[in-house]
Amino acid sequence: MKKILSCILALCLSLGFCFAIAEESVMTYEQYAAAAVDDAVTVEVYVQAHQSWWEDKVTVYAADQDGAYFIYEMACSEEDAAKLVPGTKIKVTGYKAEWSGEVEIADATFEFVEGGDTYVAEPVDVTELLGTDELAGKMNQFVSFTGMTVEASKDADGNEAAFLYNWDGSGEDGNDLYFNVSKDGATYTFTVESYLCPAGSDVYEAVKALEVGQVVDLQGFLYWYEGANPHITSVSVAE
């Protein structure tokens, strides 16, 4: 009997060990994309940028050579947040989530991949995908938009400007910036996320200096909120 119990215990430990390995198995981007919302996910990714650290959490824009990830409020010390420079490889474990169309990793923890290589994605020009269903396939990637025309934005009182503090103009310097740009007769709203690019940063000040009618080239991360809502990190006025 003792021998049988020992065998059963050994089998259970073996199965438990296997389950632990399965839980920690690193997914490819294709496997991550195919996972259902609320599934546990583990990926190895490269930091591209991150928002401000706050209360032991940080929101990270990440990528690999096959796709991109938005990691929302990942558990992180302030000391480790300072080490999350672009290109840094980390292993992230959390749950796949979706909020207003944005696919992200939530309730995440991470560890640095010691001796890992580095990777910083080049921007993918998605200008021609604006207004198409294919654009969602580039979600969270570092992208560019070229030849966009600045259009007037209206605040809640109907006043027009080249940009607004907050989506309705209710904010002030230091809040998110919202601005409209058009291409081929269609208008789109882009954002400078103040936790990513705060007041005083090059892109924040560049958007504040925009004029209606200017043609601009833009770069940023293809965040999603009820449709494409890119978090812009670079603005240049076309010559």
Short mmCIF file of C-alpha atoms in Angstrom, two decimals:
data_model
loop_
_atom_site.label_atom_id
_atom_site.label_comp_id
_atom_site.label_asym_id
_atom_site.label_seq_id
_atom_site.Cartn_x
_atom_site.Cartn_y
_atom_site.Cartn_z
CA MET A 1 0.00 0.00 0.00
CA LYS A 2 2.80 2.40 0.90
CA LYS A 3 4.41 1.69 -2.45
CA ILE A 4 1.15 2.42 -4.27
CA LEU A 5 0.66 5.68 -2.33
CA SER A 6 4.22 6.69 -3.09
CA CYS A 7 3.61 6.09 -6.79
CA ILE A 8 0.40 8.12 -6.71
CA LEU A 9 2.16 10.97 -4.89
CA ALA A 10 5.01 10.89 -7.38
CA LEU A 11 2.51 10.98 -10.26
CA CYS A 12 0.64 13.92 -8.75
CA LEU A 13 3.85 15.83 -8.20
CA SER A 14 4.87 15.07 -11.75
CA LEU A 15 1.54 16.29 -13.12
CA GLY A 16 1.68 19.37 -10.95
CA PHE A 17 5.13 20.09 -12.22
CA CYS A 18 3.89 19.69 -15.79
CA PHE A 19 0.97 22.02 -15.12
CA ALA A 20 3.37 24.60 -13.70
CA ILE A 21 5.48 24.38 -16.81
CA ALA A 22 2.37 24.76 -19.00
CA GLU A 23 1.30 27.85 -17.06
CA GLU A 24 4.72 29.40 -17.52
CA SER A 25 5.06 28.44 -21.19
CA VAL A 26 5.94 31.51 -23.23
CA MET A 27 3.45 32.17 -26.02
CA THR A 28 4.22 33.35 -29.51
CA TYR A 29 2.39 36.47 -30.69
CA GLU A 30 0.16 34.23 -32.82
CA GLN A 31 -0.80 32.18 -29.76
CA TYR A 32 -1.41 35.33 -27.74
CA ALA A 33 -3.61 36.80 -30.49
CA ALA A 34 -5.63 33.56 -30.65
CA ALA A 35 -6.16 33.42 -26.87
CA ALA A 36 -9.61 34.28 -25.55
CA VAL A 37 -10.33 37.27 -23.34
CA ASP A 38 -9.71 36.33 -19.66
CA ASP A 39 -7.21 33.60 -20.63
CA ALA A 40 -3.95 33.53 -18.69
CA VAL A 41 -1.08 34.60 -20.94
CA THR A 42 2.71 34.63 -20.67
CA VAL A 43 4.81 36.43 -23.26
CA GLU A 44 8.36 37.64 -23.71
CA VAL A 45 8.31 41.15 -25.13
CA TYR A 46 10.45 44.21 -25.64
CA VAL A 47 9.58 47.50 -23.96
CA GLN A 48 8.94 50.29 -26.47
CA ALA A 49 7.78 52.97 -24.03
CA HIS A 50 5.90 53.29 -20.77
CA GLN A 51 3.61 55.74 -19.08
CA SER A 52 4.38 57.38 -15.74
CA TRP A 53 4.98 55.04 -12.81
CA TRP A 54 2.31 55.40 -10.13
CA GLU A 55 1.55 53.48 -6.90
CA ASP A 56 3.67 50.44 -7.79
CA LYS A 57 2.14 50.13 -11.26
CA VAL A 58 3.25 51.09 -14.76
CA THR A 59 1.53 50.85 -18.15
CA VAL A 60 3.82 49.57 -20.89
CA TYR A 61 3.78 49.68 -24.70
CA ALA A 62 5.64 46.56 -25.85
CA ALA A 63 6.36 44.63 -29.02
CA ASP A 64 8.17 41.71 -30.56
CA GLN A 65 9.05 41.06 -34.18
CA ASP A 66 5.52 39.76 -34.89
CA GLY A 67 3.18 42.13 -33.11
CA ALA A 68 2.58 44.52 -30.24
CA TYR A 69 1.11 44.54 -26.74
CA PHE A 70 -0.44 47.05 -24.34
CA ILE A 71 0.25 46.03 -20.75
CA TYR A 72 -2.08 47.93 -18.45
CA GLU A 73 -0.97 48.85 -14.92
CA MET A 74 1.64 46.13 -14.54
CA ALA A 75 2.92 45.59 -11.00
CA CYS A 76 6.30 47.32 -10.82
CA SER A 77 8.51 49.08 -8.30
CA GLU A 78 9.67 52.61 -9.00
CA GLU A 79 13.25 51.33 -9.17
CA ASP A 80 12.36 48.71 -11.81
CA ALA A 81 10.25 51.20 -13.78
CA ALA A 82 13.38 53.27 -14.33
CA LYS A 83 15.00 50.21 -15.94
CA LEU A 84 12.20 49.71 -18.47
CA VAL A 85 14.00 51.58 -21.23
CA PRO A 86 13.13 50.97 -24.90
CA GLY A 87 14.47 47.65 -26.14
CA THR A 88 14.51 45.94 -22.73
CA LYS A 89 13.30 42.33 -22.84
CA ILE A 90 10.86 41.24 -20.14
CA LYS A 91 8.71 38.21 -19.41
CA VAL A 92 5.13 39.19 -18.63
CA THR A 93 2.42 37.03 -17.05
CA GLY A 94 -1.18 38.21 -16.76
CA TYR A 95 -4.62 37.90 -18.34
CA LYS A 96 -5.77 38.92 -21.78
CA ALA A 97 -8.39 41.65 -21.49
CA GLU A 98 -10.42 43.98 -23.68
CA TRP A 99 -11.75 47.44 -22.88
CA SER A 100 -13.73 49.50 -25.38
CA GLY A 101 -12.07 47.60 -28.20
CA GLU A 102 -8.51 47.85 -26.85
CA VAL A 103 -6.88 44.41 -26.42
CA GLU A 104 -4.43 44.43 -23.52
CA ILE A 105 -2.75 42.42 -20.80
CA ALA A 106 -4.15 43.12 -17.33
CA ASP A 107 -3.24 42.08 -13.75
CA ALA A 108 0.30 41.57 -15.01
CA THR A 109 3.57 40.85 -13.27
CA PHE A 110 6.96 40.71 -14.96
CA GLU A 111 10.59 39.78 -14.66
CA PHE A 112 13.59 40.97 -16.61
CA VAL A 113 15.01 38.45 -19.08
CA GLU A 114 18.62 38.28 -18.01
CA GLY A 115 21.01 38.36 -20.94
CA GLY A 116 18.13 38.94 -23.34
CA ASP A 117 18.62 40.65 -26.67
CA THR A 118 17.09 44.05 -27.42
CA TYR A 119 14.56 45.19 -30.01
CA VAL A 120 13.03 48.55 -30.90
CA ALA A 121 10.35 48.49 -33.60
CA GLU A 122 10.48 50.75 -36.62
CA PRO A 123 7.23 52.63 -37.33
CA VAL A 124 4.82 50.97 -39.74
CA ASP A 125 3.09 53.40 -42.10
CA VAL A 126 -0.65 52.73 -41.76
CA THR A 127 -1.92 55.86 -43.49
CA GLU A 128 -3.61 53.87 -46.23
CA LEU A 129 -5.35 51.65 -43.66
CA LEU A 130 -7.23 54.52 -41.99
CA GLY A 131 -10.95 53.89 -42.13
CA THR A 132 -10.54 50.19 -42.98
CA ASP A 133 -11.10 47.02 -40.95
CA GLU A 134 -7.46 46.07 -41.57
CA LEU A 135 -6.25 48.86 -39.28
CA ALA A 136 -7.26 46.90 -36.16
CA GLY A 137 -4.74 44.25 -37.16
CA LYS A 138 -2.00 46.79 -36.33
CA MET A 139 -3.37 47.51 -32.85
CA ASN A 140 -0.74 48.67 -30.32
CA GLN A 141 2.04 48.75 -32.91
CA PHE A 142 4.35 51.72 -33.34
CA VAL A 143 2.92 53.34 -36.47
CA SER A 144 3.18 56.42 -38.66
CA PHE A 145 0.71 58.58 -40.55
CA THR A 146 1.91 60.79 -43.39
CA GLY A 147 0.41 63.79 -45.14
CA MET A 148 -2.36 64.43 -42.61
CA THR A 149 -4.13 67.81 -42.58
CA VAL A 150 -4.90 69.50 -39.26
CA GLU A 151 -8.62 70.17 -38.89
CA ALA A 152 -10.45 72.36 -36.38
CA SER A 153 -11.63 70.74 -33.15
CA LYS A 154 -14.72 71.99 -31.31
CA ASP A 155 -15.06 72.15 -27.54
CA ALA A 156 -18.31 71.58 -25.64
CA ASP A 157 -19.31 75.22 -26.25
CA GLY A 158 -18.69 75.04 -30.00
CA ASN A 159 -15.45 77.02 -29.95
CA GLU A 160 -12.90 75.94 -32.57
CA ALA A 161 -9.17 75.38 -32.09
CA ALA A 162 -6.36 73.28 -33.55
CA PHE A 163 -6.33 71.14 -30.39
CA LEU A 164 -8.23 70.66 -27.14
CA TYR A 165 -7.19 70.00 -23.56
CA ASN A 166 -9.14 66.78 -22.89
CA TRP A 167 -11.63 65.49 -25.45
CA ASP A 168 -14.13 68.28 -24.79
CA GLY A 169 -11.81 71.19 -24.10
CA SER A 170 -12.52 71.07 -20.37
CA GLY A 171 -8.89 70.63 -19.30
CA GLU A 172 -5.79 72.75 -18.96
CA ASP A 173 -2.08 72.60 -19.69
CA GLY A 174 -0.80 69.24 -18.49
CA ASN A 175 -3.93 67.28 -19.45
CA ASP A 176 -4.23 65.01 -22.51
CA LEU A 177 -4.30 66.79 -25.86
CA TYR A 178 -6.85 65.88 -28.53
CA PHE A 179 -6.60 67.06 -32.13
CA ASN A 180 -8.24 66.27 -35.46
CA VAL A 181 -6.48 65.41 -38.69
CA SER A 182 -7.90 64.39 -42.05
CA LYS A 183 -6.93 62.29 -45.03
CA ASP A 184 -8.87 61.87 -48.29
CA GLY A 185 -11.91 63.67 -46.89
CA ALA A 186 -12.19 61.65 -43.64
CA THR A 187 -11.34 63.12 -40.22
CA TYR A 188 -9.74 61.26 -37.31
CA THR A 189 -9.07 62.19 -33.69
CA PHE A 190 -5.59 61.58 -32.27
CA THR A 191 -4.32 61.99 -28.71
CA VAL A 192 -1.18 63.00 -26.88
CA GLU A 193 -1.42 60.92 -23.71
CA SER A 194 -0.03 63.13 -20.93
CA TYR A 195 1.13 60.16 -18.84
CA LEU A 196 3.27 59.10 -21.81
CA CYS A 197 4.29 62.50 -23.24
CA PRO A 198 3.75 65.15 -20.56
CA ALA A 199 3.58 68.93 -20.89
CA GLY A 200 6.98 70.22 -21.91
CA SER A 201 7.82 67.19 -24.07
CA ASP A 202 8.59 67.82 -27.74
CA VAL A 203 5.36 66.30 -29.03
CA TYR A 204 3.15 68.00 -26.43
CA GLU A 205 4.52 71.42 -27.31
CA ALA A 206 4.42 70.66 -31.06
CA VAL A 207 0.69 69.89 -30.90
CA LYS A 208 0.06 73.08 -28.94
CA ALA A 209 1.73 74.97 -31.80
CA LEU A 210 -0.35 73.38 -34.57
CA GLU A 211 -2.45 75.50 -36.91
CA VAL A 212 -5.56 74.44 -38.77
CA GLY A 213 -4.69 73.59 -42.36
CA GLN A 214 -1.11 72.50 -41.72
CA VAL A 215 0.01 69.18 -43.21
CA VAL A 216 1.79 66.96 -40.68
CA ASP A 217 3.50 63.59 -40.37
CA LEU A 218 2.84 61.68 -37.16
CA GLN A 219 4.18 58.71 -35.21
CA GLY A 220 2.78 56.93 -32.18
CA PHE A 221 1.27 53.79 -30.72
CA LEU A 222 -1.99 52.53 -32.22
CA TYR A 223 -4.10 52.48 -29.09
CA TRP A 224 -7.81 51.72 -29.50
CA TYR A 225 -10.84 53.30 -27.85
CA GLU A 226 -14.14 52.75 -29.64
CA GLY A 227 -12.00 52.77 -32.77
CA ALA A 228 -8.47 53.92 -33.54
CA ASN A 229 -7.23 56.45 -30.97
CA PRO A 230 -3.46 56.65 -31.55
CA HIS A 231 -1.23 57.86 -28.72
CA ILE A 232 1.00 60.21 -30.69
CA THR A 233 4.68 60.55 -29.75
CA SER A 234 6.03 62.63 -32.64
CA VAL A 235 4.67 65.43 -34.85
CA SER A 236 6.46 67.15 -37.69
CA VAL A 237 5.05 69.79 -40.01
CA ALA A 238 5.57 68.78 -43.64
CA GLU A 239 7.71 71.11 -45.70
#
